Coordinates of C-alpha atoms and ligand atoms in Angstrom, one line a residue:
M1261 CA 0.0 0.0 0.0
Q1262 CA 1.2 3.5 -0.8
T1263 CA 1.8 5.9 2.1
K1264 CA -0.4 9.0 2.3
T1265 CA 2.5 11.2 1.5
K1266 CA 3.4 9.4 -1.7
K1267 CA -0.2 9.5 -2.8
S1268 CA -0.7 13.1 -2.1
P1269 CA -0.2 15.6 -4.9
Y1270 CA 1.5 17.9 -2.5
F1271 CA 4.5 15.6 -2.3
Y1272 CA 5.4 16.7 -5.8
A1273 CA 5.1 20.2 -4.8
T1274 CA 7.8 19.9 -2.2
K1275 CA 10.1 18.4 -4.8
V1276 CA 9.9 21.4 -7.1
L1277 CA 10.7 24.0 -4.4
G1278 CA 14.2 24.5 -5.9
K1279 CA 12.9 25.7 -9.3
R1280 CA 11.4 29.1 -10.1
M1281 CA 7.8 29.2 -9.0
Y1282 CA 5.0 31.2 -10.8
Y1283 CA 1.7 32.7 -9.7
H1284 CA -1.4 33.8 -11.6
I1285 CA -4.1 35.9 -9.9
I1286 CA -7.6 36.3 -11.3
T1287 CA -9.6 39.2 -9.7
F1288 CA -13.3 39.8 -9.6
G1289 CA -15.3 42.6 -8.0
C1290 CA -14.5 46.1 -6.9
Q1291 CA -11.3 48.2 -6.6
M1292 CA -10.8 47.0 -3.0
N1293 CA -10.4 43.5 -4.5
E1294 CA -8.1 44.7 -7.2
H1295 CA -6.0 46.4 -4.6
D1296 CA -6.0 43.3 -2.4
S1297 CA -4.6 41.4 -5.4
E1298 CA -1.7 43.8 -5.6
K1299 CA -1.0 42.9 -2.0
I1300 CA -1.2 39.2 -2.7
A1301 CA 1.1 39.6 -5.6
G1302 CA 3.5 41.5 -3.3
L1303 CA 3.5 38.7 -0.8
L1304 CA 4.1 36.1 -3.4
S1305 CA 6.9 38.1 -5.0
G1306 CA 8.4 38.3 -1.5
E1307 CA 8.3 34.5 -1.4
G1308 CA 10.3 34.3 -4.7
Y1309 CA 7.3 33.7 -7.0
R1310 CA 7.0 35.5 -10.4
A1311 CA 3.8 36.4 -12.2
T1312 CA 2.8 34.4 -15.3
D1313 CA -0.1 34.7 -17.7
D1314 CA 0.5 31.2 -19.0
L1315 CA -1.9 29.1 -16.7
P1316 CA -0.2 25.7 -17.3
Q1317 CA 3.1 27.3 -16.1
A1318 CA 1.6 28.5 -12.8
D1319 CA 2.4 26.8 -9.5
I1320 CA -0.3 28.7 -7.8
I1321 CA -3.5 30.1 -9.2
I1322 CA -5.5 32.4 -6.9
L1323 CA -9.1 33.5 -7.5
N1324 CA -9.9 36.7 -5.6
T1325 CA -13.6 36.6 -5.6
C1326 CA -16.7 38.9 -5.3
S1327 CA -20.1 37.9 -4.0
V1328 CA -22.0 41.2 -4.4
R1329 CA -24.5 39.6 -6.9
D1330 CA -25.4 36.0 -7.6
K1331 CA -23.9 36.2 -11.1
A1332 CA -20.5 37.2 -9.7
E1333 CA -20.5 34.2 -7.4
Q1334 CA -21.6 31.8 -10.1
K1335 CA -18.7 33.0 -12.3
V1336 CA -16.2 31.8 -9.6
F1337 CA -17.6 28.3 -9.7
S1338 CA -17.7 28.1 -13.4
L1339 CA -14.1 29.2 -13.6
L1340 CA -13.1 26.7 -10.9
G1341 CA -14.7 24.0 -13.0
R1342 CA -12.5 25.1 -15.9
M1343 CA -9.4 25.0 -13.7
K1344 CA -10.0 21.4 -12.8
P1345 CA -8.2 19.9 -15.9
L1346 CA -5.1 22.1 -15.0
K1347 CA -5.0 20.5 -11.6
E1348 CA -5.3 17.0 -13.2
Q1349 CA -2.4 17.8 -15.6
N1350 CA -0.2 19.3 -12.8
P1351 CA -1.1 17.7 -9.4
A1352 CA 1.4 20.0 -7.7
L1353 CA -0.6 23.1 -8.7
I1354 CA -2.1 24.9 -5.7
L1355 CA -5.6 26.3 -6.4
A1356 CA -6.6 29.0 -4.0
V1357 CA -9.8 30.9 -3.5
C1358 CA -9.9 34.2 -1.4
G1359 CA -11.9 37.4 -1.3
C1360 CA -15.6 37.8 -0.5
V1361 CA -17.0 34.5 -1.7
A1362 CA -14.3 32.7 0.4
Q1363 CA -15.2 34.9 3.4
G1364 CA -18.9 34.2 3.1
M1365 CA -18.9 30.5 2.1
K1366 CA -15.8 29.3 4.0
G1367 CA -15.7 25.4 3.9
K1368 CA -18.6 25.2 1.5
I1369 CA -16.3 26.2 -1.3
R1370 CA -14.6 22.8 -1.1
Q1371 CA -17.9 21.1 -0.9
R1372 CA -18.7 22.4 -4.4
A1373 CA -15.1 22.3 -5.7
P1374 CA -13.2 19.6 -3.6
Y1375 CA -10.0 20.1 -5.7
V1376 CA -9.4 23.6 -4.2
D1377 CA -6.3 23.5 -2.0
L1378 CA -6.5 26.7 -0.1
V1379 CA -9.4 29.0 1.0
F1380 CA -8.6 32.2 2.9
G1381 CA -10.6 35.3 3.8
T1382 CA -10.6 39.0 3.2
Q1383 CA -8.9 39.8 6.6
N1384 CA -6.0 37.4 6.6
I1385 CA -4.3 38.0 3.3
E1386 CA -1.0 38.6 5.0
N1387 CA -1.0 35.0 6.4
L1388 CA -0.8 33.7 2.8
P1389 CA 2.9 32.8 2.9
L1390 CA 2.3 30.7 6.0
L1391 CA -0.8 29.1 4.7
L1392 CA 1.0 28.2 1.5
Q1393 CA 3.8 26.6 3.5
E1394 CA 1.3 24.6 5.5
V1395 CA -0.5 23.4 2.4
R1396 CA 2.8 22.2 0.9
A1397 CA 4.4 20.8 4.1
K1398 CA 1.3 19.0 5.5
H1399 CA 0.2 17.8 2.0
R1400 CA -3.4 18.7 2.7
P1401 CA -5.9 21.5 1.9
R1402 CA -6.2 24.4 4.3
I1403 CA -9.2 26.7 5.0
E1404 CA -8.6 29.8 7.1
I1405 CA -11.1 32.6 7.6
I1406 CA -10.7 35.2 10.3
E1407 CA -13.7 37.2 11.5
G1408 CA -13.3 40.2 13.7
R1409 CA -11.9 43.7 13.9
I1410 CA -8.7 43.3 12.0
S1411 CA -7.2 46.7 11.1
P1412 CA -6.4 47.3 7.5
T1413 CA -2.8 46.2 7.4
D1414 CA 0.5 47.4 6.1
R1415 CA 0.1 48.3 2.4
H1416 CA 3.8 48.4 1.5
N1417 CA 5.7 46.0 -0.8
L1418 CA 2.7 45.7 -3.2
V1419 CA 3.1 44.7 -6.8
R1420 CA 1.1 47.6 -8.2
Q1421 CA -0.6 47.5 -11.6
S1422 CA 0.6 51.0 -12.6
N1423 CA 3.6 53.1 -12.0
F1424 CA 1.9 56.5 -12.2
K1425 CA -1.5 55.9 -10.4
A1426 CA -2.2 53.9 -7.2
W1427 CA -5.0 52.8 -4.9
V1428 CA -4.7 53.7 -1.2
T1429 CA -6.9 52.0 1.3
I1430 CA -8.1 54.4 3.9
M1431 CA -10.7 52.2 5.6
E1432 CA -12.3 48.8 5.2
G1433 CA -15.6 47.3 6.2
C1434 CA -19.1 48.7 6.4
N1435 CA -21.5 49.4 9.2
N1436 CA -24.5 50.3 7.1
F1437 CA -26.2 47.0 6.5
C1438 CA -28.3 48.0 3.5
T1439 CA -30.7 45.1 3.3
Y1440 CA -29.7 43.9 -0.1
C1441 CA -25.9 43.9 0.5
V1442 CA -23.5 41.2 1.4
V1443 CA -20.5 43.6 1.9
P1444 CA -20.8 44.1 5.7
Y1445 CA -20.9 40.3 6.1
V1446 CA -17.8 39.6 4.1
R1447 CA -15.7 42.7 4.9
G1448 CA -16.6 43.2 8.5
R1449 CA -17.2 46.4 10.4
E1450 CA -15.6 49.8 9.5
R1451 CA -12.0 50.1 10.4
S1452 CA -10.0 53.3 9.5
R1453 CA -6.3 53.6 9.1
S1454 CA -4.7 56.5 10.9
N1455 CA -4.1 59.6 8.8
R1456 CA -0.4 59.5 9.6
E1457 CA -0.2 56.0 8.2
I1458 CA -2.1 57.0 5.1
A1459 CA 0.0 60.2 4.6
T1460 CA 3.2 58.1 4.9
E1461 CA 2.1 55.7 2.3
V1462 CA 1.1 58.6 -0.1
R1463 CA 4.4 60.3 0.4
E1464 CA 6.2 57.1 -0.4
L1465 CA 4.1 56.7 -3.5
A1466 CA 4.9 60.3 -4.6
D1467 CA 8.6 59.5 -4.2
Q1468 CA 8.1 56.5 -6.5
G1469 CA 6.6 58.8 -9.2
I1470 CA 2.9 58.1 -8.5
Q1471 CA 0.8 61.2 -9.6
E1472 CA -2.7 60.1 -9.1
I1473 CA -4.1 58.3 -6.0
T1474 CA -7.6 56.8 -5.5
L1475 CA -8.6 56.5 -1.8
L1476 CA -10.5 53.4 -1.2
G1477 CA -13.2 52.5 1.4
Q1478 CA -16.7 51.0 1.3
N1479 CA -17.9 54.2 2.8
V1480 CA -15.2 56.9 2.7
N1481 CA -17.5 59.6 4.2
S1482 CA -17.4 57.9 7.6
Y1483 CA -13.6 57.7 7.6
G1484 CA -12.2 58.3 11.0
S1485 CA -15.4 57.8 13.0
D1486 CA -13.8 54.8 14.7
L1487 CA -10.6 56.7 15.5
A1488 CA -10.1 58.9 18.6
G1489 CA -9.0 62.5 18.0
E1490 CA -8.4 62.0 14.3
V1491 CA -9.3 64.1 11.3
S1492 CA -12.5 63.7 9.3
F1493 CA -12.5 62.6 5.6
S1494 CA -12.4 66.2 4.4
G1495 CA -9.5 66.8 6.8
L1496 CA -7.7 63.8 5.4
L1497 CA -8.1 65.2 1.9
A1498 CA -6.7 68.5 3.0
L1499 CA -3.6 66.7 4.5
L1500 CA -3.0 64.7 1.3
N1501 CA -3.6 67.7 -0.9
N1502 CA -0.3 69.1 0.5
I1503 CA 1.9 66.2 -0.6
P1504 CA 4.2 67.4 -3.4
G1505 CA 4.3 65.1 -6.5
I1506 CA 0.7 64.0 -6.2
E1507 CA -1.4 65.8 -8.8
R1508 CA -4.8 64.1 -8.6
I1509 CA -6.8 62.7 -5.7
R1510 CA -9.9 60.6 -6.2
F1511 CA -11.9 58.5 -3.8
V1512 CA -14.7 55.8 -3.8
T1513 CA -17.3 55.2 -2.5
S1514 CA -19.4 57.9 -0.8
H1515 CA -22.6 57.1 1.0
P1516 CA -25.2 59.9 0.6
K1517 CA -26.3 59.8 4.2
D1518 CA -22.8 60.9 5.3
F1519 CA -22.1 63.2 2.4
N1520 CA -21.8 66.7 3.8
S1521 CA -21.0 70.3 3.0
G1522 CA -17.4 69.8 4.4
L1523 CA -16.7 67.4 1.6
I1524 CA -18.4 69.6 -1.0
Y1525 CA -16.1 72.5 0.0
A1526 CA -13.1 70.2 -0.1
L1527 CA -14.0 69.3 -3.7
R1528 CA -14.3 73.0 -4.5
D1529 CA -11.2 74.3 -2.6
L1530 CA -8.5 71.5 -2.7
D1531 CA -6.8 71.8 -6.1
K1532 CA -5.7 68.2 -6.4
V1533 CA -9.1 66.7 -5.4
C1534 CA -10.8 65.9 -8.7
E1535 CA -14.2 67.3 -9.3
Q1536 CA -15.9 63.9 -9.7
I1537 CA -17.9 61.9 -7.3
H1538 CA -19.6 58.5 -7.2
L1539 CA -22.7 58.9 -5.1
P1540 CA -25.0 55.8 -5.3
F1541 CA -28.7 56.7 -4.8
Q1542 CA -29.9 53.1 -5.5
A1543 CA -33.6 54.0 -5.8
G1544 CA -35.8 57.0 -6.3
S1545 CA -38.7 56.2 -4.0
N1546 CA -38.7 56.8 -0.3
N1547 CA -40.6 53.5 0.3
I1548 CA -37.8 51.5 -1.4
L1549 CA -35.0 53.6 0.1
S1550 CA -36.5 52.7 3.5
A1551 CA -36.9 49.0 2.7
M1552 CA -33.2 49.1 1.6
N1553 CA -32.2 50.7 4.9
R1554 CA -30.4 53.5 3.1
R1555 CA -31.2 56.1 5.7
Y1556 CA -31.7 59.1 3.5
T1557 CA -34.7 60.3 1.5
R1558 CA -35.1 61.1 -2.1
E1559 CA -35.4 64.8 -1.1
E1560 CA -32.2 64.8 1.0
Y1561 CA -30.3 63.2 -1.9
L1562 CA -31.5 65.7 -4.4
E1563 CA -30.8 68.6 -2.1
K1564 CA -27.2 67.4 -1.5
V1565 CA -26.6 67.0 -5.2
Q1566 CA -28.0 70.4 -5.9
L1567 CA -25.6 72.0 -3.4
L1568 CA -22.8 70.0 -5.0
R1569 CA -23.6 71.2 -8.5
E1570 CA -24.0 74.8 -7.4
T1571 CA -20.8 74.8 -5.4
V1572 CA -18.3 72.9 -7.5
P1573 CA -18.2 74.1 -11.1
G1574 CA -17.9 71.3 -13.7
V1575 CA -18.4 68.5 -11.1
E1576 CA -19.4 65.2 -12.7
I1577 CA -21.5 62.7 -10.7
S1578 CA -21.9 59.0 -11.2
T1579 CA -24.2 56.6 -9.4
D1580 CA -25.4 53.1 -8.7
V1581 CA -29.0 52.1 -9.2
I1582 CA -30.7 48.8 -8.3
V1583 CA -33.7 48.0 -10.4
A1584 CA -36.6 45.7 -9.3
F1585 CA -35.9 45.7 -5.6
P1586 CA -38.5 43.4 -4.0
G1587 CA -41.8 45.2 -3.8
E1588 CA -40.8 47.9 -6.3
T1589 CA -44.0 49.2 -8.0
E1590 CA -44.3 50.9 -11.3
E1591 CA -44.7 54.2 -9.4
D1592 CA -41.5 53.5 -7.4
F1593 CA -39.6 52.8 -10.6
T1594 CA -40.9 55.9 -12.2
Q1595 CA -39.4 57.9 -9.3
T1596 CA -36.0 56.3 -10.0
L1597 CA -36.3 57.4 -13.6
D1598 CA -37.3 60.9 -12.3
V1599 CA -34.1 61.1 -10.3
L1600 CA -32.0 60.3 -13.4
K1601 CA -33.8 63.1 -15.3
Q1602 CA -33.4 65.6 -12.4
V1603 CA -29.7 64.9 -11.7
C1604 CA -28.5 64.1 -15.2
F1605 CA -25.7 61.8 -14.0
E1606 CA -22.7 61.7 -16.3
S1607 CA -22.7 57.9 -15.9
I1608 CA -24.5 55.2 -14.0
F1609 CA -23.9 51.6 -13.0
S1610 CA -27.2 49.7 -12.8
F1611 CA -28.0 46.3 -11.5
I1612 CA -31.1 44.1 -11.3
Y1613 CA -31.7 43.1 -7.7
S1614 CA -30.1 39.8 -6.8
D1615 CA -30.9 37.8 -3.7
R1616 CA -27.9 37.3 -1.5
P1617 CA -28.2 34.4 1.0
L1618 CA -26.3 36.3 3.8
S1619 CA -28.5 39.4 3.8
Q1620 CA -31.8 38.7 2.1
S1621 CA -33.6 37.6 5.3
K1622 CA -34.4 41.3 6.0
I1623 CA -36.3 41.7 2.8
K1624 CA -39.9 40.7 3.2
A1625 CA -41.6 41.9 0.0
P1626 CA -42.1 39.4 -2.9
R1627 CA -39.5 39.2 -5.7
L1628 CA -40.4 40.7 -9.1
P1629 CA -40.9 38.5 -12.1
Y1630 CA -37.7 38.4 -14.2
Q1631 CA -39.4 39.8 -17.3
T1632 CA -40.6 42.9 -15.3
S1633 CA -37.1 43.4 -13.9
L1634 CA -35.5 43.1 -17.4
A1635 CA -38.1 45.5 -19.0
R1636 CA -37.4 48.1 -16.3
F1637 CA -33.7 47.7 -16.6
E1638 CA -33.9 48.3 -20.3
R1639 CA -36.1 51.4 -19.8
L1640 CA -33.6 52.8 -17.3
W1641 CA -30.7 52.2 -19.8
Q1642 CA -32.6 53.9 -22.7
L1643 CA -33.1 57.0 -20.6
Q1644 CA -29.6 57.1 -19.4
N1645 CA -28.1 56.6 -22.8
Q1646 CA -30.0 59.5 -24.0
I1647 CA -28.8 61.7 -21.1
T1648 CA -25.2 60.6 -21.5
S1649 CA -25.2 61.3 -25.2
E1650 CA -26.7 64.8 -24.7
I1651 CA -24.1 65.6 -22.0
N1652 CA -21.3 64.2 -24.2
Q1653 CA -22.3 66.4 -27.2
T1654 CA -21.9 69.5 -25.0
L1655 CA -18.2 68.5 -24.4
I1656 CA -17.3 68.7 -28.1
G1657 CA -14.7 71.5 -28.6
K1658 CA -13.7 71.6 -24.9
K1659 CA -10.1 71.4 -23.9
M1660 CA -9.4 68.9 -21.1
E1661 CA -6.3 67.7 -19.3
V1662 CA -5.8 63.9 -19.3
L1663 CA -3.4 61.6 -17.6
V1664 CA -2.4 59.2 -20.4
E1665 CA -2.9 55.6 -19.3
E1666 CA -2.3 53.2 -22.1
F1667 CA -3.1 52.2 -25.7
S1668 CA -6.8 52.0 -26.2
K1669 CA -8.3 48.5 -25.7
T1670 CA -10.7 48.9 -28.5
D1671 CA -8.4 50.7 -31.0
P1672 CA -4.7 50.0 -30.2
G1673 CA -3.7 52.7 -32.7
L1674 CA -5.0 55.3 -30.2
L1675 CA -4.0 56.3 -26.7
T1676 CA -6.4 56.5 -23.7
G1677 CA -6.3 59.1 -21.1
R1678 CA -8.5 60.0 -18.2
T1679 CA -9.8 63.5 -17.5
R1680 CA -10.0 64.9 -13.9
T1681 CA -13.7 64.0 -14.1
N1682 CA -12.7 60.4 -14.7
R1683 CA -13.8 60.4 -18.4
L1684 CA -11.9 58.2 -20.9
V1685 CA -10.7 60.0 -23.9
H1686 CA -9.2 58.2 -27.0
F1687 CA -6.8 60.2 -29.1
A1688 CA -3.8 59.7 -31.5
G1689 CA -0.4 60.2 -29.8
D1690 CA 3.0 58.8 -29.1
K1691 CA 3.7 56.0 -26.6
S1692 CA 6.1 58.3 -24.8
L1693 CA 3.0 60.2 -23.4
I1694 CA 1.9 57.2 -21.3
G1695 CA 2.1 58.2 -17.6
R1696 CA 2.2 61.9 -18.5
F1697 CA -0.3 64.7 -18.6
A1698 CA -1.5 66.0 -21.9
D1699 CA -4.2 68.5 -23.1
V1700 CA -6.8 67.2 -25.6
E1701 CA -9.6 68.8 -27.4
I1702 CA -12.8 66.7 -27.5
T1703 CA -13.9 66.0 -31.1
E1704 CA -16.6 63.3 -30.7
G1705 CA -18.8 62.3 -27.8
G1706 CA -19.7 58.6 -27.8
K1707 CA -21.9 56.7 -25.4
H1708 CA -19.2 55.4 -23.1
S1709 CA -16.1 57.4 -24.1
L1710 CA -14.9 60.5 -25.8
R1711 CA -12.6 61.1 -28.8
G1712 CA -10.2 63.9 -28.9
Q1713 CA -7.0 65.3 -30.4
L1714 CA -3.8 66.5 -28.8
V1715 CA -3.5 70.2 -28.3
F1716 CA 0.1 71.6 -28.3
Ligands
LIG2153 N1 -20.2 50.6 -0.8 C1 -20.8 50.9 -1.9 C2 -21.4 49.8 -2.7 C3 -20.7 48.5 -2.9 S1 -21.5 47.3 -3.8 C4 -21.9 51.8 -1.6 O1 -22.5 51.8 -0.6 O2 -22.3 52.6 -2.5 C5 -21.7 48.1 -5.4 C6 -23.1 48.2 -5.9 O3 -23.6 47.0 -6.1 C7 -24.1 48.9 -4.9 O4 -24.0 50.2 -4.9 C8 -25.4 48.4 -5.4 O5 -25.9 49.2 -6.4 C9 -25.0 47.0 -6.1 N2 -25.5 45.9 -5.3 C10 -25.1 45.5 -4.1 N3 -25.8 44.5 -3.6 C11 -26.7 44.1 -4.7 C12 -27.7 43.1 -4.8 N4 -27.9 42.3 -3.9 N5 -28.4 43.1 -6.0 C13 -28.1 44.0 -7.0 N6 -27.2 45.0 -6.9 C14 -26.5 45.1 -5.7
LIG2154 FE1 -23.3 47.6 0.9 FE2 -24.7 49.6 1.8 FE3 -22.4 49.1 2.9 FE4 -22.5 50.1 0.4 S1 -23.2 51.1 2.3 S2 -21.2 48.4 1.2 S3 -24.3 49.1 -0.4 S4 -24.1 47.8 3.0
LIG2155 FE1 -17.6 42.4 -4.4 FE2 -16.4 42.2 -2.1 FE3 -16.0 44.3 -3.5 S1 -18.5 41.5 -2.5 S2 -17.9 44.5 -4.6 S3 -15.4 42.3 -4.0 S4 -16.2 44.2 -1.3

């Protein structure tokens, strides 16, 4: 009879430790997850691994997952299914699942995909090297999920995706418990990093040549409420605005209930803070807002947006909308369309309501038929497409400063840059402009992006 060690695929893994090891990370979900993947890449590089895009070459494949909607979660399992043959071809391959699905499902992941070797949560990423060693040394799978108030940890030694723009975590977790949302269950309660720690990181980034930072948090407006004697979010912005080398400061996401005049004035007065804000309203009717536990009314939202538009010239506003929340009537939905018409958002992200097992118990009303949901979703899009096209037409002839990011994904002959208002502009130009600021004049306004030409 063979011994357990000989039978175990992990035996082969220990044999290959002398050779160069490769990792591949696949990321789903929001910027917070993208940024966590930079941290995972940093930890793996510290262990001597190198990145590869060639999956059969990888010694470890990590899926950093999102569970915000059912579809996102299903994608993870269908991808895992497609990874199974790789595992059969290379038994030493370590297949790991982390992120929000891992945090929420824990051991259930291996019930559905028993060939997964490692499952870890959103709050113990820095244990990854240790967990990997254990998987290899003990020749058996490992599941580790930590729950609790773990502070956002050290964000140094990351493998960042860009060398001119960077994400900076200022807080993690959420205390809001909107009834549809899984995030508080998979990201824990709000924890803020101290402003000194954040400023140190931003100074280091500036020294490395980073020009644009995006501050990350599930609810940046309540930054600091868990810290004694610290500054508020607008105070933090003022502090970071003074750091030489940083040219643009962005942030996501703001919750309308905590969005206040202090932040509006920060947007107006701090030269590096870009005049763009993502302010999800989710639904236009007070009945639905209340069933969602959003803790603001339609009127309060509209008032804040009006003050914002009056105070900050040229500000652009984007939003999230959920269509077909349980119990949404035709009248409720019309009120959502009405908010779109009143505010004229420059862009929106819209989603059909999706039941989430961890949070749905608080939703009592009946679910809407799929056909109704889809029809409303399409009506919403038709209206927004019209609004976006009208706004984009008004931009033709305007001169805008862009930070040039890369060659366009849809037309590799063109460069893509981002305006201060977070608009994508495609224009002809030389590769040497990537990572630099340029002025472009807008020549065409499409539905999702703009075209322009360089102005010298
Ligand atoms: N922290 C952010 C939102 C994070 S989730 C905020 O409060 O704005 C991103 C978006 O996904 C949400 O704004 C919401 O529009 C959508 N969303 C979240 N849960 C959903 C669900 N169960 N069904 C459909 N959309 C959902
Ligand atoms: Fe989810 Fe609401 Fe928290 Fe946003 S504020 S993460 S939608 S619970
Ligand atoms: Fe998804 Fe988790 Fe972000 S659920 S949206 S990856 S916080």
